[in-house]
Coordinates of C-alpha atoms and ligand atoms in Angstrom, one line a residue:
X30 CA 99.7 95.9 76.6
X31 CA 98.8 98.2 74.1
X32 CA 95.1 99.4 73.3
X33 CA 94.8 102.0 70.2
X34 CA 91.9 103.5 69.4
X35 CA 90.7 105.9 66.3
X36 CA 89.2 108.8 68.8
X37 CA 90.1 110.2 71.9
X38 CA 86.3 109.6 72.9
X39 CA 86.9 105.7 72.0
X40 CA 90.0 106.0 74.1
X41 CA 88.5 107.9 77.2
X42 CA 86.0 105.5 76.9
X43 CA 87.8 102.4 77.5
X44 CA 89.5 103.6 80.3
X45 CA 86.3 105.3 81.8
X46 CA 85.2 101.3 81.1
X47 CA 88.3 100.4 82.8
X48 CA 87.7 102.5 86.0
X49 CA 84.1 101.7 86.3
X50 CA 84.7 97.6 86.3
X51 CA 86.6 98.4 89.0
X52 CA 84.3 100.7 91.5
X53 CA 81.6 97.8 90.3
X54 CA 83.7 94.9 91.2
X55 CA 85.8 96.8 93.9
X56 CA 83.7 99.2 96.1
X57 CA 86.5 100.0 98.3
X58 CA 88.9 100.1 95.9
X59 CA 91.9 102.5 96.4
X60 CA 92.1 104.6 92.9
X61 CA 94.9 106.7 91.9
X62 CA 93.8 109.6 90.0
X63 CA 95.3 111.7 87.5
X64 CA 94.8 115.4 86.2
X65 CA 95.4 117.2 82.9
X66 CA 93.9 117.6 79.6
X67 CA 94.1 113.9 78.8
X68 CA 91.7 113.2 82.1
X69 CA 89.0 115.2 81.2
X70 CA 86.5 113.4 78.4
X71 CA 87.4 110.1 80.7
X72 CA 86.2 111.4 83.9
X73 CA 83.2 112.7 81.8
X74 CA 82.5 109.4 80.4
X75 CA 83.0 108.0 83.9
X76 CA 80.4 110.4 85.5
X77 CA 78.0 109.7 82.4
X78 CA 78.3 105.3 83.6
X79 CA 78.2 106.1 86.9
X80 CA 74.9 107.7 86.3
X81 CA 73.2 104.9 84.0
X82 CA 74.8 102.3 86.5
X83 CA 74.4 103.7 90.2
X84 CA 77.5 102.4 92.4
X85 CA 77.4 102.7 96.1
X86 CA 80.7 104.6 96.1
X87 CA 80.8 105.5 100.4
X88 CA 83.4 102.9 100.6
X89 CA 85.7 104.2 97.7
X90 CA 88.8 105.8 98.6
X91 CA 90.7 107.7 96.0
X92 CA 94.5 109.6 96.0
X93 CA 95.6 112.2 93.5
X94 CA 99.1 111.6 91.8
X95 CA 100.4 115.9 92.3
X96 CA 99.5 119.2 93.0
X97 CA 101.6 122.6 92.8
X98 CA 103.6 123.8 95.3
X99 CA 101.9 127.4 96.2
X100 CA 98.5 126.9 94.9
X101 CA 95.8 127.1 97.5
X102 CA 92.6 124.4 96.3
X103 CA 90.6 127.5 95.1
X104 CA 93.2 128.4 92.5
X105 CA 91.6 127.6 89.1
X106 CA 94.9 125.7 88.3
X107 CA 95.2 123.9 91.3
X108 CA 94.4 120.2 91.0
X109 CA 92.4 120.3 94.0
X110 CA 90.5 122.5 91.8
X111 CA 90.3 120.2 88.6
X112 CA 89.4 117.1 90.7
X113 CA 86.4 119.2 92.5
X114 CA 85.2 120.3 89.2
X115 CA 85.6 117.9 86.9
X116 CA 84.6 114.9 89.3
X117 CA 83.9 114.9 92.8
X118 CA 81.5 117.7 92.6
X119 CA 79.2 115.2 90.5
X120 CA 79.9 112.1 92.8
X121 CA 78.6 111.2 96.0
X122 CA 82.1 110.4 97.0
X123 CA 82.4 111.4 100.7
X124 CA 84.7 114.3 100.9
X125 CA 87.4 112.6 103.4
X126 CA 87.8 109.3 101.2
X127 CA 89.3 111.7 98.6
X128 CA 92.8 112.6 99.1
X129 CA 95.1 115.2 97.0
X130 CA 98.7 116.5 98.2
X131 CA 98.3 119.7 99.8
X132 CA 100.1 122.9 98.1
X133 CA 100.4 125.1 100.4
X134 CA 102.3 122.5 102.9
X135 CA 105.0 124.1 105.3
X136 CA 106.9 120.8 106.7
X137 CA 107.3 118.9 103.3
X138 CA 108.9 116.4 104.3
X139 CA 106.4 115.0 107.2
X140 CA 103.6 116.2 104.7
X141 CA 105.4 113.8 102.1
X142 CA 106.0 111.1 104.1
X143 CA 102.5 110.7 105.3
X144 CA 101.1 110.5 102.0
X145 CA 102.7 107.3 100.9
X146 CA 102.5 105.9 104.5
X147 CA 98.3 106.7 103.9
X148 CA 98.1 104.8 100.6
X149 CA 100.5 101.9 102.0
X150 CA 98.1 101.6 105.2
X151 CA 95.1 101.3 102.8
X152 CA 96.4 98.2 100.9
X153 CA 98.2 100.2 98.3
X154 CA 96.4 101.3 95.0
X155 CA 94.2 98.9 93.2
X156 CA 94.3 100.7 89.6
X157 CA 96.5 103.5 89.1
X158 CA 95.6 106.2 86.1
X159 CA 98.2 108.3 84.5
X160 CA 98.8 110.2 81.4
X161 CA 102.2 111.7 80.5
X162 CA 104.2 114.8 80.4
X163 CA 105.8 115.7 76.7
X164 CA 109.1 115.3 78.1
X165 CA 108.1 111.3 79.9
X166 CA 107.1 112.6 83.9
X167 CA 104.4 110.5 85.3
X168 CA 102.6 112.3 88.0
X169 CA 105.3 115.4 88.2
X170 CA 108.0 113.0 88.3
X171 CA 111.0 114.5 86.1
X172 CA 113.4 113.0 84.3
X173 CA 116.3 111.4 86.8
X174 CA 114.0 111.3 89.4
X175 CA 115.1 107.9 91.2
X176 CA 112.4 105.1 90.5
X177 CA 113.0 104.3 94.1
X178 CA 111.3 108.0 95.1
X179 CA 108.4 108.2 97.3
X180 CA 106.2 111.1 97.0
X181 CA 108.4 114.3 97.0
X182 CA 108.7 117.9 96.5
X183 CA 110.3 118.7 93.1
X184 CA 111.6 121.4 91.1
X185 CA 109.5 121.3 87.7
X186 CA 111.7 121.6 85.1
X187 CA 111.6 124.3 82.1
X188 CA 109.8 122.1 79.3
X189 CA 107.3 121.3 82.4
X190 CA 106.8 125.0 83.1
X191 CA 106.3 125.8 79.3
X192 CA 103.7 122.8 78.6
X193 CA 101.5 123.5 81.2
X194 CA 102.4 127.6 81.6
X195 CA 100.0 127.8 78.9
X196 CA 97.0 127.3 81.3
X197 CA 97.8 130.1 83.6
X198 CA 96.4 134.0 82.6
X199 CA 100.2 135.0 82.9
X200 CA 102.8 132.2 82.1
X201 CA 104.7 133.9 85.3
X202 CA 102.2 132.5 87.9
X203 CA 103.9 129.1 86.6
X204 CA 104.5 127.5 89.7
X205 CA 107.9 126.6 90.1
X206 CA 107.7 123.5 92.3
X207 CA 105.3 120.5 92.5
X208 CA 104.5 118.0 95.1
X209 CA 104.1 114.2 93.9
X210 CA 103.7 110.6 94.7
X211 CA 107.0 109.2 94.1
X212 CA 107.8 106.3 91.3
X213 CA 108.2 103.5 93.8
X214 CA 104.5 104.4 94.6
X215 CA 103.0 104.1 91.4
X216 CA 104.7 101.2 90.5
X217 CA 103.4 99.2 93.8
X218 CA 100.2 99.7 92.5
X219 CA 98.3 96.6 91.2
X220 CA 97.1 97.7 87.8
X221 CA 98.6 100.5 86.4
X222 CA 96.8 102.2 82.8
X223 CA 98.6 105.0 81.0
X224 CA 96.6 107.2 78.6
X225 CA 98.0 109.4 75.8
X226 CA 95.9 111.2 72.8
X227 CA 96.5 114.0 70.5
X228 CA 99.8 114.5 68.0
X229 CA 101.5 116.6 70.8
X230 CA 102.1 113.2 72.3
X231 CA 103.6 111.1 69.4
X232 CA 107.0 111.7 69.9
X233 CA 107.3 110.5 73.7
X234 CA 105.6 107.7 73.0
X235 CA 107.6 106.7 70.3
X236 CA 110.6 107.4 72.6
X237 CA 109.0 105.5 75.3
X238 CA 108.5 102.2 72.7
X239 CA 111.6 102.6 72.2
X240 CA 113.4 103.0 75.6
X241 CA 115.0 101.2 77.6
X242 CA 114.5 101.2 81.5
X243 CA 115.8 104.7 82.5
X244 CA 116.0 107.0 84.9
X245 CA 116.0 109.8 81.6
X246 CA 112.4 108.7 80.8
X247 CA 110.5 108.6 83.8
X248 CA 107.6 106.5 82.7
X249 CA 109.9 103.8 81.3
X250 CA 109.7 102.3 85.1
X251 CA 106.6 101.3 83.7
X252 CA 107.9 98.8 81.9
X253 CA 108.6 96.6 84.9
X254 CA 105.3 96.1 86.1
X255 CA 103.2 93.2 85.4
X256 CA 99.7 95.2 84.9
X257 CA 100.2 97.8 82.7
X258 CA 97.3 98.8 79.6
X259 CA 99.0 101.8 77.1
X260 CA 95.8 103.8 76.0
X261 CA 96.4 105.3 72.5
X262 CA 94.4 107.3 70.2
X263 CA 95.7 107.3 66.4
X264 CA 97.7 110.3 66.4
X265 CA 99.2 109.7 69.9
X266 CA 100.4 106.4 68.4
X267 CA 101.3 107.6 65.1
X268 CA 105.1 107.9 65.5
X269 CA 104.8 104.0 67.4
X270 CA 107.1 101.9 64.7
X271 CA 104.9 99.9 62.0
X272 CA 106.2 96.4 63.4
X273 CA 105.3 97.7 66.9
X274 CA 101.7 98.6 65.9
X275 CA 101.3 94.8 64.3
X276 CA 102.5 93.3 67.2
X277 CA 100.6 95.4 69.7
X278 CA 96.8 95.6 67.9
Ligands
GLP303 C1 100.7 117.4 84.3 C2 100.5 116.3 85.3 C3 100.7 115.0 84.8 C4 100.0 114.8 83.5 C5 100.5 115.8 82.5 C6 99.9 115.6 81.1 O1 102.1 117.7 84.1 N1 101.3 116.5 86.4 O2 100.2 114.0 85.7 O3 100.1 113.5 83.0 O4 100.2 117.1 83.0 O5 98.9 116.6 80.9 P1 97.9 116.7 79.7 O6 96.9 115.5 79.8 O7 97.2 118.0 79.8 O8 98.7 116.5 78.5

């Protein structure tokens, strides 16, 4: 299901809306969490709820999608960082129900491994945020990564490095490698809800409309699950075909 919406605020709003419903009806719900640009005016709209509508939140339990390989949490970039800054610093969210990948892991594998074994042995996640990379990664998952993964190391690849260089003081302290919760572990989740804004993303949406199921376009996988809400601004959705937009308002 599509939802478009004339703002980005109208759009971080309804999925701020989204989330909240769900600490409300679920208070030990199991979140997935997203970072990036496209997060930040919905966690504020989430902390600006939260605070009208106090939620008993010592039962919820949360688990970021990525970090970057080589990034301790203090590093401004890191999304240890973002998620401490932008939300759990404002939430009285005890510290061990909130769980990111580490970036400065030494056996990655075993590191890995336990991290979807730790949201399998909590249920699985009950809604599962995400926004999307220009070239169609969910999480850091790049193109051809198998939709059978589970989270992984990866090797971020050049249009990666360049979109989200442009953060970093000096675009050579670009980490090359990423750790992320694999495909097969987003998908399991129960409710899934995408969320794209800005111009920069009308072209991989329009691709992603388009797509078929492919390993190419990592967050065509999508497409298979049962739960899935497409947030939209306008100019995200602007390159959407006009008989798409009909039959998806
Ligand atoms: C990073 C994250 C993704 C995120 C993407 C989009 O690459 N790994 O999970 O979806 O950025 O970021 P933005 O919202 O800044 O466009």
């Amino acid at each position: 299901m599509y939802k478009i919406f004339d703002s980005v605020e109208e759009a971080a709003y309804y999925t701020a809306q989204r989330l909240f419903s769900k600490i409300q009806a679920m208070p030990a719900a199991v979140l997935g969490l997203a970072t990036g640009s496209t997060m930040k005016p919905v966690y504020s709209q989430l902390l600006q709820l939260l605070d009208e509508n106090p939620v008993d939140l010592s039962q919820l339990c949360t688990y970021n999608l990525d970090e970057y390989i080589g990034l301790s949490a203090q590093h401004p970039q890191s999304y240890n960082y973002y998620m401490y800054e932008y939300l759990f610093s404002k939430l009285n969210l005890p510290p061990q129900n909130t769980h990111l990948p580490d970036g400065l892991i030494s056996d990655c594998e075993a590191v890995c491994q336990a991290y979807s074994h730790a949201i399998a042995s909590q249920g699985g996640l009950d809604l599962q945020l995400l926004g999307i990379g220009s070239n169609g990664h969910i999480g850091f998952n790049e193109p051809y990564t198998c939709f059978n993964s589970r989270t992984h190391v990866v090797e971020l690849s050049e249009q990666t490095r360049i979109d989200n260089g442009r953060f970093f003081d000096d675009q050579s302290e670009m980490p090359t490698h990423a750790i992320t919760m694999g495909i097969k572990d987003i998908l399991e989740a129960k409710e899934i809800i995408l969320m794209a804004t800005g111009r920069n993303k009308a072209e991989i949406m329009a691709q992603l409309f388009m797509s078929p199921i492919d390993e190419a376009l990592p967050a065509s996988a999508l497409k298979k699950h049962r739960n899935l809400t497409i947030v939209l601004d306008r100019e995200a959705a602007a390159l959407l075909p006009e008989q798409a937009l009909k039959s998806v308002i």
